[in-house]
GROMACS .gro file of C-alpha atoms in nm:
model
  398
    1MET     CA    1   1.719   1.185  -0.906
    2ARG     CA    2   1.698   1.376  -1.232
    3PRO     CA    3   1.342   1.472  -1.274
    4ARG     CA    4   1.148   1.391  -1.584
    5GLN     CA    5   1.095   1.691  -1.809
    6ASN     CA    6   0.780   1.617  -2.055
    7ILE     CA    7   0.457   1.461  -2.028
    8THR     CA    8   0.578   1.180  -2.261
    9ASP     CA    9   0.851   1.075  -2.017
   10LEU     CA   10   0.635   1.092  -1.721
   11PHE     CA   11   0.402   0.823  -1.832
   12SER     CA   12   0.649   0.587  -2.020
   13THR     CA   13   0.972   0.584  -1.837
   14PHE     CA   14   1.061   0.377  -1.521
   15ILE     CA   15   1.333   0.398  -1.276
   16GLN     CA   16   1.652   0.179  -1.325
   17PHE     CA   17   1.843   0.080  -1.012
   18ASN     CA   18   2.222   0.067  -0.958
   19ALA     CA   19   2.377  -0.056  -0.632
   20ASP     CA   20   2.022   0.002  -0.467
   21ARG     CA   21   2.029   0.378  -0.574
   22PHE     CA   22   1.856   0.558  -0.871
   23SER     CA   23   2.072   0.507  -1.170
   24HIS     CA   24   1.856   0.653  -1.471
   25TRP     CA   25   1.542   0.659  -1.652
   26ILE     CA   26   1.466   0.384  -1.897
   27THR     CA   27   1.189   0.398  -2.179
   28GLU     CA   28   0.915   0.120  -2.230
   29PRO     CA   29   0.863   0.178  -2.600
   30LYS     CA   30   0.501   0.057  -2.604
   31LEU     CA   31   0.396   0.308  -2.356
   32ARG     CA   32   0.575   0.568  -2.528
   33ARG     CA   33   0.408   0.497  -2.853
   34SER     CA   34   0.083   0.474  -2.668
   35MET     CA   35   0.143   0.833  -2.516
   36GLU     CA   36   0.248   0.975  -2.862
   37ASN     CA   37  -0.069   0.817  -3.046
   38ALA     CA   38  -0.297   0.958  -2.770
   39ILE     CA   39  -0.159   1.301  -2.798
   40THR     CA   40  -0.177   1.267  -3.182
   41TRP     CA   41  -0.517   1.143  -3.171
   42LEU     CA   42  -0.643   1.435  -2.941
   43GLN     CA   43  -0.492   1.683  -3.183
   44GLN     CA   44  -0.345   1.881  -2.908
   45THR     CA   45  -0.005   1.959  -2.759
   46GLU     CA   46   0.134   1.761  -2.465
   47GLY     CA   47  -0.117   1.900  -2.221
   48SER     CA   48  -0.087   1.948  -1.841
   49GLU     CA   49   0.032   1.678  -1.608
   50SER     CA   50  -0.322   1.677  -1.433
   51PHE     CA   51  -0.497   1.638  -1.747
   52TRP     CA   52  -0.313   1.307  -1.837
   53VAL     CA   53  -0.347   1.166  -1.480
   54LEU     CA   54  -0.735   1.199  -1.476
   55TYR     CA   55  -0.729   1.086  -1.851
   56TRP     CA   56  -0.541   0.744  -1.750
   57TYR     CA   57  -0.716   0.720  -1.429
   58LYS     CA   58  -1.063   0.733  -1.594
   59TYR     CA   59  -0.936   0.508  -1.874
   60TRP     CA   60  -0.813   0.267  -1.600
   61GLN     CA   61  -1.169   0.250  -1.462
   62THR     CA   62  -1.314   0.115  -1.748
   63GLU     CA   63  -1.010  -0.054  -1.937
   64ALA     CA   64  -1.044  -0.441  -1.954
   65ASN     CA   65  -0.669  -0.509  -2.021
   66ASN     CA   66  -0.542  -0.241  -1.781
   67PHE     CA   67  -0.282  -0.081  -2.035
   68SER     CA   68  -0.362   0.265  -1.870
   69LYS     CA   69  -0.230   0.110  -1.522
   70PHE     CA   70   0.110   0.089  -1.673
   71HIS     CA   71   0.113   0.455  -1.765
   72LEU     CA   72   0.008   0.534  -1.398
   73THR     CA   73   0.279   0.307  -1.277
   74ALA     CA   74   0.517   0.507  -1.468
   75TYR     CA   75   0.391   0.831  -1.361
   76LEU     CA   76   0.406   0.732  -0.986
   77GLN     CA   77   0.767   0.614  -0.986
   78GLU     CA   78   0.907   0.929  -0.802
   79SER     CA   79   0.630   0.917  -0.558
   80CYS     CA   80   0.715   0.547  -0.487
   81TYR     CA   81   1.097   0.615  -0.490
   82TRP     CA   82   1.099   0.871  -0.248
   83ALA     CA   83   0.837   0.689  -0.019
   84ALA     CA   84   1.058   0.377  -0.024
   85GLN     CA   85   1.371   0.600   0.038
   86LYS     CA   86   1.215   0.767   0.356
   87THR     CA   87   1.089   0.425   0.488
   88SER     CA   88   1.412   0.219   0.443
   89ASP     CA   89   1.622   0.488   0.588
   90ASN     CA   90   1.388   0.500   0.907
   91PHE     CA   91   1.315   0.142   0.951
   92SER     CA   92   1.521  -0.039   1.196
   93SER     CA   93   1.624  -0.359   1.003
   94ASN     CA   94   1.861  -0.343   0.716
   95GLN     CA   95   1.738  -0.680   0.561
   96TYR     CA   96   1.531  -0.468   0.309
   97THR     CA   97   1.694  -0.226   0.081
   98LEU     CA   98   1.564   0.063  -0.100
   99SER     CA   99   1.490  -0.134  -0.404
  100ASP     CA  100   1.308  -0.392  -0.205
  101CYS     CA  101   1.070  -0.110  -0.051
  102PHE     CA  102   1.019   0.015  -0.387
  103GLN     CA  103   0.895  -0.290  -0.539
  104ILE     CA  104   0.671  -0.376  -0.228
  105ALA     CA  105   0.506  -0.050  -0.275
  106ILE     CA  106   0.460  -0.029  -0.661
  107ALA     CA  107   0.323  -0.406  -0.655
  108ASN     CA  108   0.042  -0.258  -0.445
  109LEU     CA  109  -0.047   0.006  -0.696
  110ASP     CA  110  -0.413  -0.127  -0.715
  111THR     CA  111  -0.449  -0.023  -0.356
  112VAL     CA  112  -0.369   0.348  -0.456
  113LEU     CA  113  -0.584   0.330  -0.760
  114ASN     CA  114  -0.897   0.159  -0.594
  115GLY     CA  115  -0.871   0.401  -0.294
  116TYR     CA  116  -0.806   0.723  -0.489
  117ASN     CA  117  -1.093   0.956  -0.564
  118PRO     CA  118  -1.010   1.253  -0.787
  119THR     CA  119  -1.362   1.439  -0.729
  120GLN     CA  120  -1.219   1.520  -0.386
  121GLY     CA  121  -0.938   1.744  -0.531
  122PHE     CA  122  -0.636   1.579  -0.398
  123PRO     CA  123  -0.333   1.509  -0.634
  124LEU     CA  124  -0.283   1.161  -0.716
  125LYS     CA  125   0.108   1.197  -0.612
  126ASN     CA  126   0.038   1.318  -0.284
  127TYR     CA  127  -0.228   1.043  -0.220
  128ALA     CA  128  -0.004   0.775  -0.360
  129SER     CA  129   0.290   0.883  -0.163
  130ALA     CA  130   0.085   0.854   0.169
  131ILE     CA  131  -0.043   0.516   0.062
  132PHE     CA  132   0.276   0.392  -0.033
  133SER     CA  133   0.463   0.464   0.274
  134SER     CA  134   0.196   0.312   0.481
  135THR     CA  135   0.192  -0.016   0.273
  136ILE     CA  136   0.576  -0.040   0.287
  137ARG     CA  137   0.566   0.004   0.686
  138ASN     CA  138   0.295  -0.255   0.727
  139LEU     CA  139   0.414  -0.504   0.480
  140LEU     CA  140   0.774  -0.497   0.637
  141ARG     CA  141   0.643  -0.531   0.991
  142ASP     CA  142   0.439  -0.842   0.868
  143ARG     CA  143   0.723  -0.982   0.667
  144LEU     CA  144   0.984  -0.967   0.952
  145GLU     CA  145   0.744  -1.123   1.188
  146VAL     CA  146   0.689  -1.398   0.919
  147ASN     CA  147   1.058  -1.464   0.858
  148ILE     CA  148   1.169  -1.489   1.215
  149SER     CA  149   0.868  -1.707   1.331
  150THR     CA  150   0.893  -2.104   1.331
  151THR     CA  151   0.594  -2.280   1.152
  152TRP     CA  152   0.421  -2.342   1.491
  153SER     CA  153   0.464  -1.985   1.620
  154LEU     CA  154   0.325  -1.839   1.311
  155LEU     CA  155   0.019  -2.074   1.339
  156ARG     CA  156  -0.041  -1.962   1.699
  157ARG     CA  157  -0.035  -1.605   1.615
  158ILE     CA  158  -0.232  -1.579   1.279
  159SER     CA  159  -0.606  -1.499   1.285
  160GLN     CA  160  -0.874  -1.722   1.128
  161LYS     CA  161  -0.935  -1.449   0.863
  162ARG     CA  162  -0.596  -1.424   0.756
  163LEU     CA  163  -0.560  -1.810   0.744
  164VAL     CA  164  -0.875  -1.834   0.528
  165GLU     CA  165  -0.744  -1.582   0.283
  166SER     CA  166  -0.416  -1.741   0.270
  167LEU     CA  167  -0.566  -2.085   0.167
  168GLN     CA  168  -0.812  -1.913  -0.068
  169GLN     CA  169  -0.526  -1.746  -0.257
  170ALA     CA  170  -0.340  -2.082  -0.262
  171GLY     CA  171  -0.626  -2.206  -0.453
  172LEU     CA  172  -0.789  -2.458  -0.209
  173SER     CA  173  -1.151  -2.571  -0.230
  174GLU     CA  174  -1.388  -2.452   0.021
  175GLU     CA  175  -1.419  -2.808   0.153
  176LYS     CA  176  -1.050  -2.831   0.189
  177ILE     CA  177  -1.029  -2.500   0.359
  178ALA     CA  178  -1.285  -2.604   0.615
  179THR     CA  179  -1.065  -2.915   0.714
  180TYR     CA  180  -0.765  -2.721   0.741
  181VAL     CA  181  -0.917  -2.453   0.946
  182LEU     CA  182  -1.062  -2.727   1.174
  183ALA     CA  183  -0.721  -2.871   1.201
  184TRP     CA  184  -0.567  -2.547   1.294
  185LYS     CA  185  -0.833  -2.469   1.556
  186CYS     CA  186  -0.758  -2.827   1.713
  187PHE     CA  187  -0.373  -2.720   1.700
  188LYS     CA  188  -0.439  -2.387   1.877
  189THR     CA  189  -0.674  -2.545   2.140
  190LEU     CA  190  -0.413  -2.819   2.254
  191TYR     CA  191  -0.060  -2.700   2.172
  192LEU     CA  192   0.019  -2.516   2.477
  193PRO     CA  193   0.387  -2.459   2.474
  194GLU     CA  194   0.590  -2.392   2.800
  195GLN     CA  195   0.746  -2.067   2.634
  196ALA     CA  196   0.562  -1.727   2.667
  197THR     CA  197   0.287  -1.678   2.394
  198GLY     CA  198   0.488  -1.400   2.234
  199THR     CA  199   0.780  -1.626   2.138
  200ARG     CA  200   0.880  -1.651   1.797
  201LYS     CA  201   1.059  -1.975   1.804
  202LEU     CA  202   0.809  -2.248   1.918
  203PRO     CA  203   0.924  -2.592   1.895
  204THR     CA  204   0.736  -2.863   1.697
  205PRO     CA  205   0.472  -3.031   1.920
  206ASP     CA  206   0.571  -3.344   2.069
  207LYS     CA  207   0.430  -3.686   1.950
  208ALA     CA  208   0.182  -3.704   2.239
  209THR     CA  209   0.068  -3.346   2.148
  210TRP     CA  210   0.008  -3.433   1.788
  211GLU     CA  211  -0.188  -3.777   1.888
  212ALA     CA  212  -0.428  -3.544   2.109
  213ILE     CA  213  -0.456  -3.296   1.820
  214ALA     CA  214  -0.554  -3.590   1.569
  215ASN     CA  215  -0.799  -3.738   1.824
  216TYR     CA  216  -0.959  -3.414   1.871
  217TYR     CA  217  -0.987  -3.328   1.525
  218ASN     CA  218  -1.142  -3.671   1.455
  219GLN     CA  219  -1.420  -3.611   1.744
  220GLN     CA  220  -1.500  -3.242   1.613
  221ARG     CA  221  -1.520  -3.319   1.225
  222ILE     CA  222  -1.858  -3.496   1.283
  223ALA     CA  223  -2.028  -3.185   1.396
  224GLN     CA  224  -1.827  -2.919   1.208
  225LEU     CA  225  -1.735  -3.087   0.856
  226GLN     CA  226  -1.962  -3.223   0.594
  227PRO     CA  227  -2.086  -3.568   0.629
  228GLY     CA  228  -1.828  -3.841   0.514
  229ALA     CA  229  -1.523  -3.660   0.622
  230SER     CA  230  -1.263  -3.913   0.685
  231GLU     CA  231  -1.055  -3.972   0.984
  232VAL     CA  232  -0.680  -3.848   0.990
  233ASN     CA  233  -0.370  -3.936   1.180
  234SER     CA  234  -0.110  -3.725   1.339
  235GLU     CA  235   0.108  -3.737   1.042
  236ILE     CA  236  -0.177  -3.607   0.794
  237LEU     CA  237  -0.259  -3.343   1.065
  238GLU     CA  238   0.119  -3.209   1.074
  239LYS     CA  239   0.129  -3.211   0.690
  240TRP     CA  240  -0.178  -3.002   0.666
  241LEU     CA  241  -0.067  -2.759   0.922
  242THR     CA  242   0.261  -2.702   0.748
  243ASN     CA  243   0.079  -2.633   0.440
  244CYS     CA  244  -0.111  -2.373   0.620
  245ALA     CA  245   0.203  -2.212   0.740
  246LYS     CA  246   0.351  -2.209   0.389
  247ALA     CA  247   0.027  -2.056   0.242
  248ALA     CA  248   0.035  -1.785   0.521
  249ARG     CA  249   0.395  -1.702   0.449
  250ASN     CA  250   0.314  -1.679   0.077
  251TYR     CA  251  -0.010  -1.455   0.151
  252LEU     CA  252   0.206  -1.232   0.375
  253TYR     CA  253   0.521  -1.233   0.182
  254PRO     CA  254   0.412  -1.238  -0.163
  255PRO     CA  255   0.674  -1.251  -0.461
  256VAL     CA  256   0.721  -0.929  -0.691
  257VAL     CA  257   0.765  -0.997  -1.044
  258SER     CA  258   0.904  -0.742  -1.279
  259LEU     CA  259   0.713  -0.646  -1.597
  260ASN     CA  260   1.052  -0.720  -1.777
  261ALA     CA  261   1.064  -1.057  -1.622
  262SER     CA  262   1.065  -1.370  -1.854
  263LYS     CA  263   0.745  -1.565  -1.880
  264PRO     CA  264   0.775  -1.924  -1.734
  265GLY     CA  265   0.927  -2.151  -2.008
  266GLN     CA  266   1.002  -1.847  -2.242
  267GLU     CA  267   1.324  -1.718  -2.186
  268THR     CA  268   1.306  -1.457  -2.468
  269ASP     CA  269   0.945  -1.324  -2.378
  270GLU     CA  270   0.871  -1.077  -2.101
  271PHE     CA  271   0.536  -0.998  -1.937
  272ILE     CA  272   0.556  -0.654  -2.098
  273ASP     CA  273   0.555  -0.800  -2.444
  274SER     CA  274   0.195  -0.938  -2.399
  275LEU     CA  275   0.057  -0.571  -2.366
  276PRO     CA  276  -0.122  -0.465  -2.680
  277GLU     CA  277   0.046  -0.230  -2.907
  278THR     CA  278  -0.185   0.055  -2.834
  279ALA     CA  279  -0.492   0.133  -2.641
  280ALA     CA  280  -0.834   0.117  -2.817
  281GLU     CA  281  -0.895   0.451  -2.959
  282SER     CA  282  -1.267   0.414  -2.909
  283LEU     CA  283  -1.222   0.453  -2.522
  284LEU     CA  284  -1.044   0.770  -2.601
  285THR     CA  285  -1.384   0.929  -2.663
  286GLU     CA  286  -1.441   0.931  -2.297
  287MET     CA  287  -1.135   1.180  -2.241
  288ILE     CA  288  -1.167   1.426  -1.930
  289ALA     CA  289  -1.225   1.768  -2.035
  290GLN     CA  290  -0.950   2.024  -1.976
  291GLU     CA  291  -1.216   2.237  -1.801
  292GLU     CA  292  -1.240   1.966  -1.533
  293VAL     CA  293  -0.850   1.981  -1.472
  294GLN     CA  294  -0.873   2.329  -1.439
  295ASN     CA  295  -1.158   2.308  -1.187
  296ARG     CA  296  -0.959   2.059  -0.972
  297ALA     CA  297  -0.638   2.268  -0.985
  298VAL     CA  298  -0.859   2.563  -0.841
  299GLN     CA  299  -0.978   2.303  -0.573
  300ILE     CA  300  -0.623   2.216  -0.474
  301GLU     CA  301  -0.537   2.572  -0.413
  302SER     CA  302  -0.849   2.629  -0.221
  303MET     CA  303  -0.754   2.335   0.017
  304LYS     CA  304  -0.411   2.481   0.062
  305THR     CA  305  -0.570   2.817   0.172
  306VAL     CA  306  -0.798   2.629   0.410
  307LEU     CA  307  -0.495   2.448   0.578
  308ASP     CA  308  -0.308   2.761   0.589
  309GLY     CA  309  -0.581   2.943   0.758
  310ALA     CA  310  -0.644   2.678   0.999
  311ILE     CA  311  -0.297   2.668   1.111
  312THR     CA  312  -0.271   3.041   1.179
  313LYS     CA  313  -0.565   3.027   1.394
  314LEU     CA  314  -0.384   2.761   1.629
  315ASP     CA  315  -0.248   2.910   1.942
  316PRO     CA  316   0.129   2.969   1.954
  317GLU     CA  317   0.220   2.645   2.150
  318ALA     CA  318   0.004   2.426   1.909
  319GLN     CA  319   0.181   2.592   1.598
  320ASN     CA  320   0.505   2.530   1.775
  321ILE     CA  321   0.443   2.174   1.816
  322ILE     CA  322   0.341   2.100   1.462
  323ASN     CA  323   0.629   2.273   1.349
  324LEU     CA  324   0.869   2.052   1.556
  325TYR     CA  325   0.665   1.749   1.448
  326TYR     CA  326   0.611   1.799   1.065
  327GLY     CA  327   0.857   2.067   0.990
  328GLN     CA  328   1.183   1.961   1.181
  329ASN     CA  329   1.073   1.582   1.211
  330LEU     CA  330   1.123   1.568   1.587
  331THR     CA  331   0.964   1.265   1.784
  332GLN     CA  332   0.700   1.328   2.039
  333GLN     CA  333   0.964   1.252   2.307
  334GLN     CA  334   1.215   1.502   2.166
  335ILE     CA  335   0.940   1.759   2.158
  336ALA     CA  336   0.855   1.699   2.515
  337GLN     CA  337   1.223   1.749   2.626
  338GLN     CA  338   1.254   2.071   2.414
  339LEU     CA  339   0.927   2.225   2.545
  340GLU     CA  340   0.978   2.067   2.910
  341ILE     CA  341   0.644   1.887   2.909
  342LYS     CA  342   0.530   1.558   2.941
  343GLN     CA  343   0.522   1.337   2.635
  344TYR     CA  344   0.160   1.239   2.671
  345THR     CA  345   0.072   1.618   2.665
  346VAL     CA  346   0.248   1.637   2.342
  347SER     CA  347   0.056   1.322   2.210
  348ARG     CA  348  -0.274   1.480   2.293
  349ARG     CA  349  -0.204   1.825   2.159
  350LEU     CA  350  -0.103   1.663   1.816
  351THR     CA  351  -0.431   1.474   1.829
  352LYS     CA  352  -0.631   1.777   1.893
  353ILE     CA  353  -0.437   1.982   1.639
  354ARG     CA  354  -0.503   1.701   1.361
  355GLU     CA  355  -0.897   1.698   1.466
  356SER     CA  356  -0.900   2.082   1.424
  357LEU     CA  357  -0.735   2.071   1.087
  358LEU     CA  358  -0.942   1.780   0.975
  359LEU     CA  359  -1.270   1.952   1.086
  360ALA     CA  360  -1.180   2.277   0.868
  361LEU     CA  361  -1.108   2.049   0.560
  362ALA     CA  362  -1.434   1.857   0.608
  363GLN     CA  363  -1.651   2.171   0.642
  364TRP     CA  364  -1.464   2.302   0.332
  365SER     CA  365  -1.532   1.959   0.151
  366GLN     CA  366  -1.902   1.992   0.240
  367ASP     CA  367  -1.943   2.370   0.149
  368THR     CA  368  -1.730   2.382  -0.169
  369LEU     CA  369  -1.717   2.053  -0.320
  370HIS     CA  370  -2.057   1.954  -0.182
  371ILE     CA  371  -1.920   1.629  -0.079
  372SER     CA  372  -2.076   1.494   0.269
  373PRO     CA  373  -1.780   1.393   0.498
  374ASN     CA  374  -1.829   1.030   0.560
  375SER     CA  375  -1.576   0.798   0.685
  376ASN     CA  376  -1.434   0.716   0.369
  377VAL     CA  377  -1.422   1.089   0.283
  378LEU     CA  378  -1.243   1.176   0.613
  379LYS     CA  379  -0.992   0.889   0.597
  380ASP     CA  380  -0.891   1.030   0.247
  381ILE     CA  381  -0.867   1.360   0.361
  382SER     CA  382  -0.668   1.251   0.667
  383ILE     CA  383  -0.426   1.084   0.461
  384VAL     CA  384  -0.350   1.382   0.230
  385MET     CA  385  -0.351   1.637   0.502
  386GLU     CA  386  -0.092   1.425   0.684
  387GLU     CA  387   0.138   1.429   0.369
  388TRP     CA  388   0.080   1.816   0.293
  389LEU     CA  389   0.183   1.891   0.655
  390LYS     CA  390   0.503   1.677   0.602
  391ASP     CA  391   0.561   1.854   0.273
  392ASN     CA  392   0.486   2.180   0.351
  393LEU     CA  393   0.586   2.260   0.717
  394SER     CA  394   0.939   2.164   0.644
  395ASN     CA  395   0.978   2.500   0.444
  396SER     CA  396   0.751   2.678   0.707
  397ASN     CA  397   0.897   2.979   0.912
  398PHE     CA  398   0.597   3.052   1.116
   0.00000   0.00000   0.00000
C-alpha cells in the first residue's frame, strides 16, 4: 500500500479495492475542500497529523451533522485495512474477504470514537487498530453462527437481551416486543428437540409442539401481558417467532452501506452528496491548541519509556516468552513446546506479565497524567498496551 504523504490526503482520501486488495487512493472532493478551507481559515501551514486528529475529534464531539466523522473515517483507513488484513488472513473461514472485514470494521467507527479518550495520551491509530481487530473477530464469529443456524436453533441460543435489542432496532412497539418475547419464552420452554442443545440445524417443531406452545402462551398472557391481549393460534405464534429470528439476523448481521451508494429511488444521488459543502466556521474557534498536541506527544514518548523499562525488569524467561508470543507471533502451545514447559504454565506467565506491565502503566497514568486508574481507564490502557507489544516487540532483539 502506498502511504499518504500529506495532511490533506490523510483526511480526505479513501481506499479503493480491486480484486480484494488495495488498488489506489481515491479523493472525496468535499472533504478535500473542507481540509483546505480549514487550513486557510486557521492561517497556518498544514500542521502535524496529531493536531488534526485532535482537531477533528473535538469537532466530532460537538458537531450535529458529524461532517468531521468522515474526516476521521478517511484518516483511519490504513488502521482499518491492516486490522482487516490480519484478521481475514488468520480467520478459519474464507467466506469473508479482506474487503468484507474492512467494511465490517469501518462501519463500527462510532465504537472507536466513543471509546477513545485523547487525555490518556494514546494515539487514535493504535487505539482504533485494536478496536477494529476485536470488532471484526467478534462480528465474524457472530455472523458465522447466524449464517449456519436454522431459525429454531438461533431462537434457542439467543439471549433475551439480544432479542429485545433486535426487536427494538426493527422498530417494534414496546407492547409488540412484550408479546414476541413471551412467545419466545414459551417456545424455549416447550420446544425440546432430540438433538444435542449445541446443534445448529434444529428442525421446525411439529404440529403438536406448536399447539402446546400456543396453549401455553394463551395461559401466560393473562398474567404477563397488558389486559386485553388476545388469544393466538399456532400459525400466528410461528409467524411471530419467524419474525423474531429475522430481526435477530438483521441485528447480528447488519448490512453495510457505502457513502457512495445511491439513495433509494435516486440512482444519480449518493449519500455523500447530502453532506454540507463545508463545516461551519463558528465551531473552528474551538480548535485544539498546538501546545496541547505537543504535550500529548511528550506523554506518548513517556508511556513508551515506561513500557520499555517495565519489560527490562522482567526475568529472562518472561522476556523470552513475550518475545516469542508478541515478537514472533507463536501460539502458547508452540512456546510450550519450544521451552519444554506446559501450555498452562505459558498461559499463567503471560497473564502475570501483562498484569505487571499494566500496573506500571497505571502507576504512570496516575503519577504523570493525574488520571485515576478506574476500570474504564485500565481497559483502554490494556487495549493500547496489547497493540504496542504487537507492533514493537516484532522488531525487538532483547
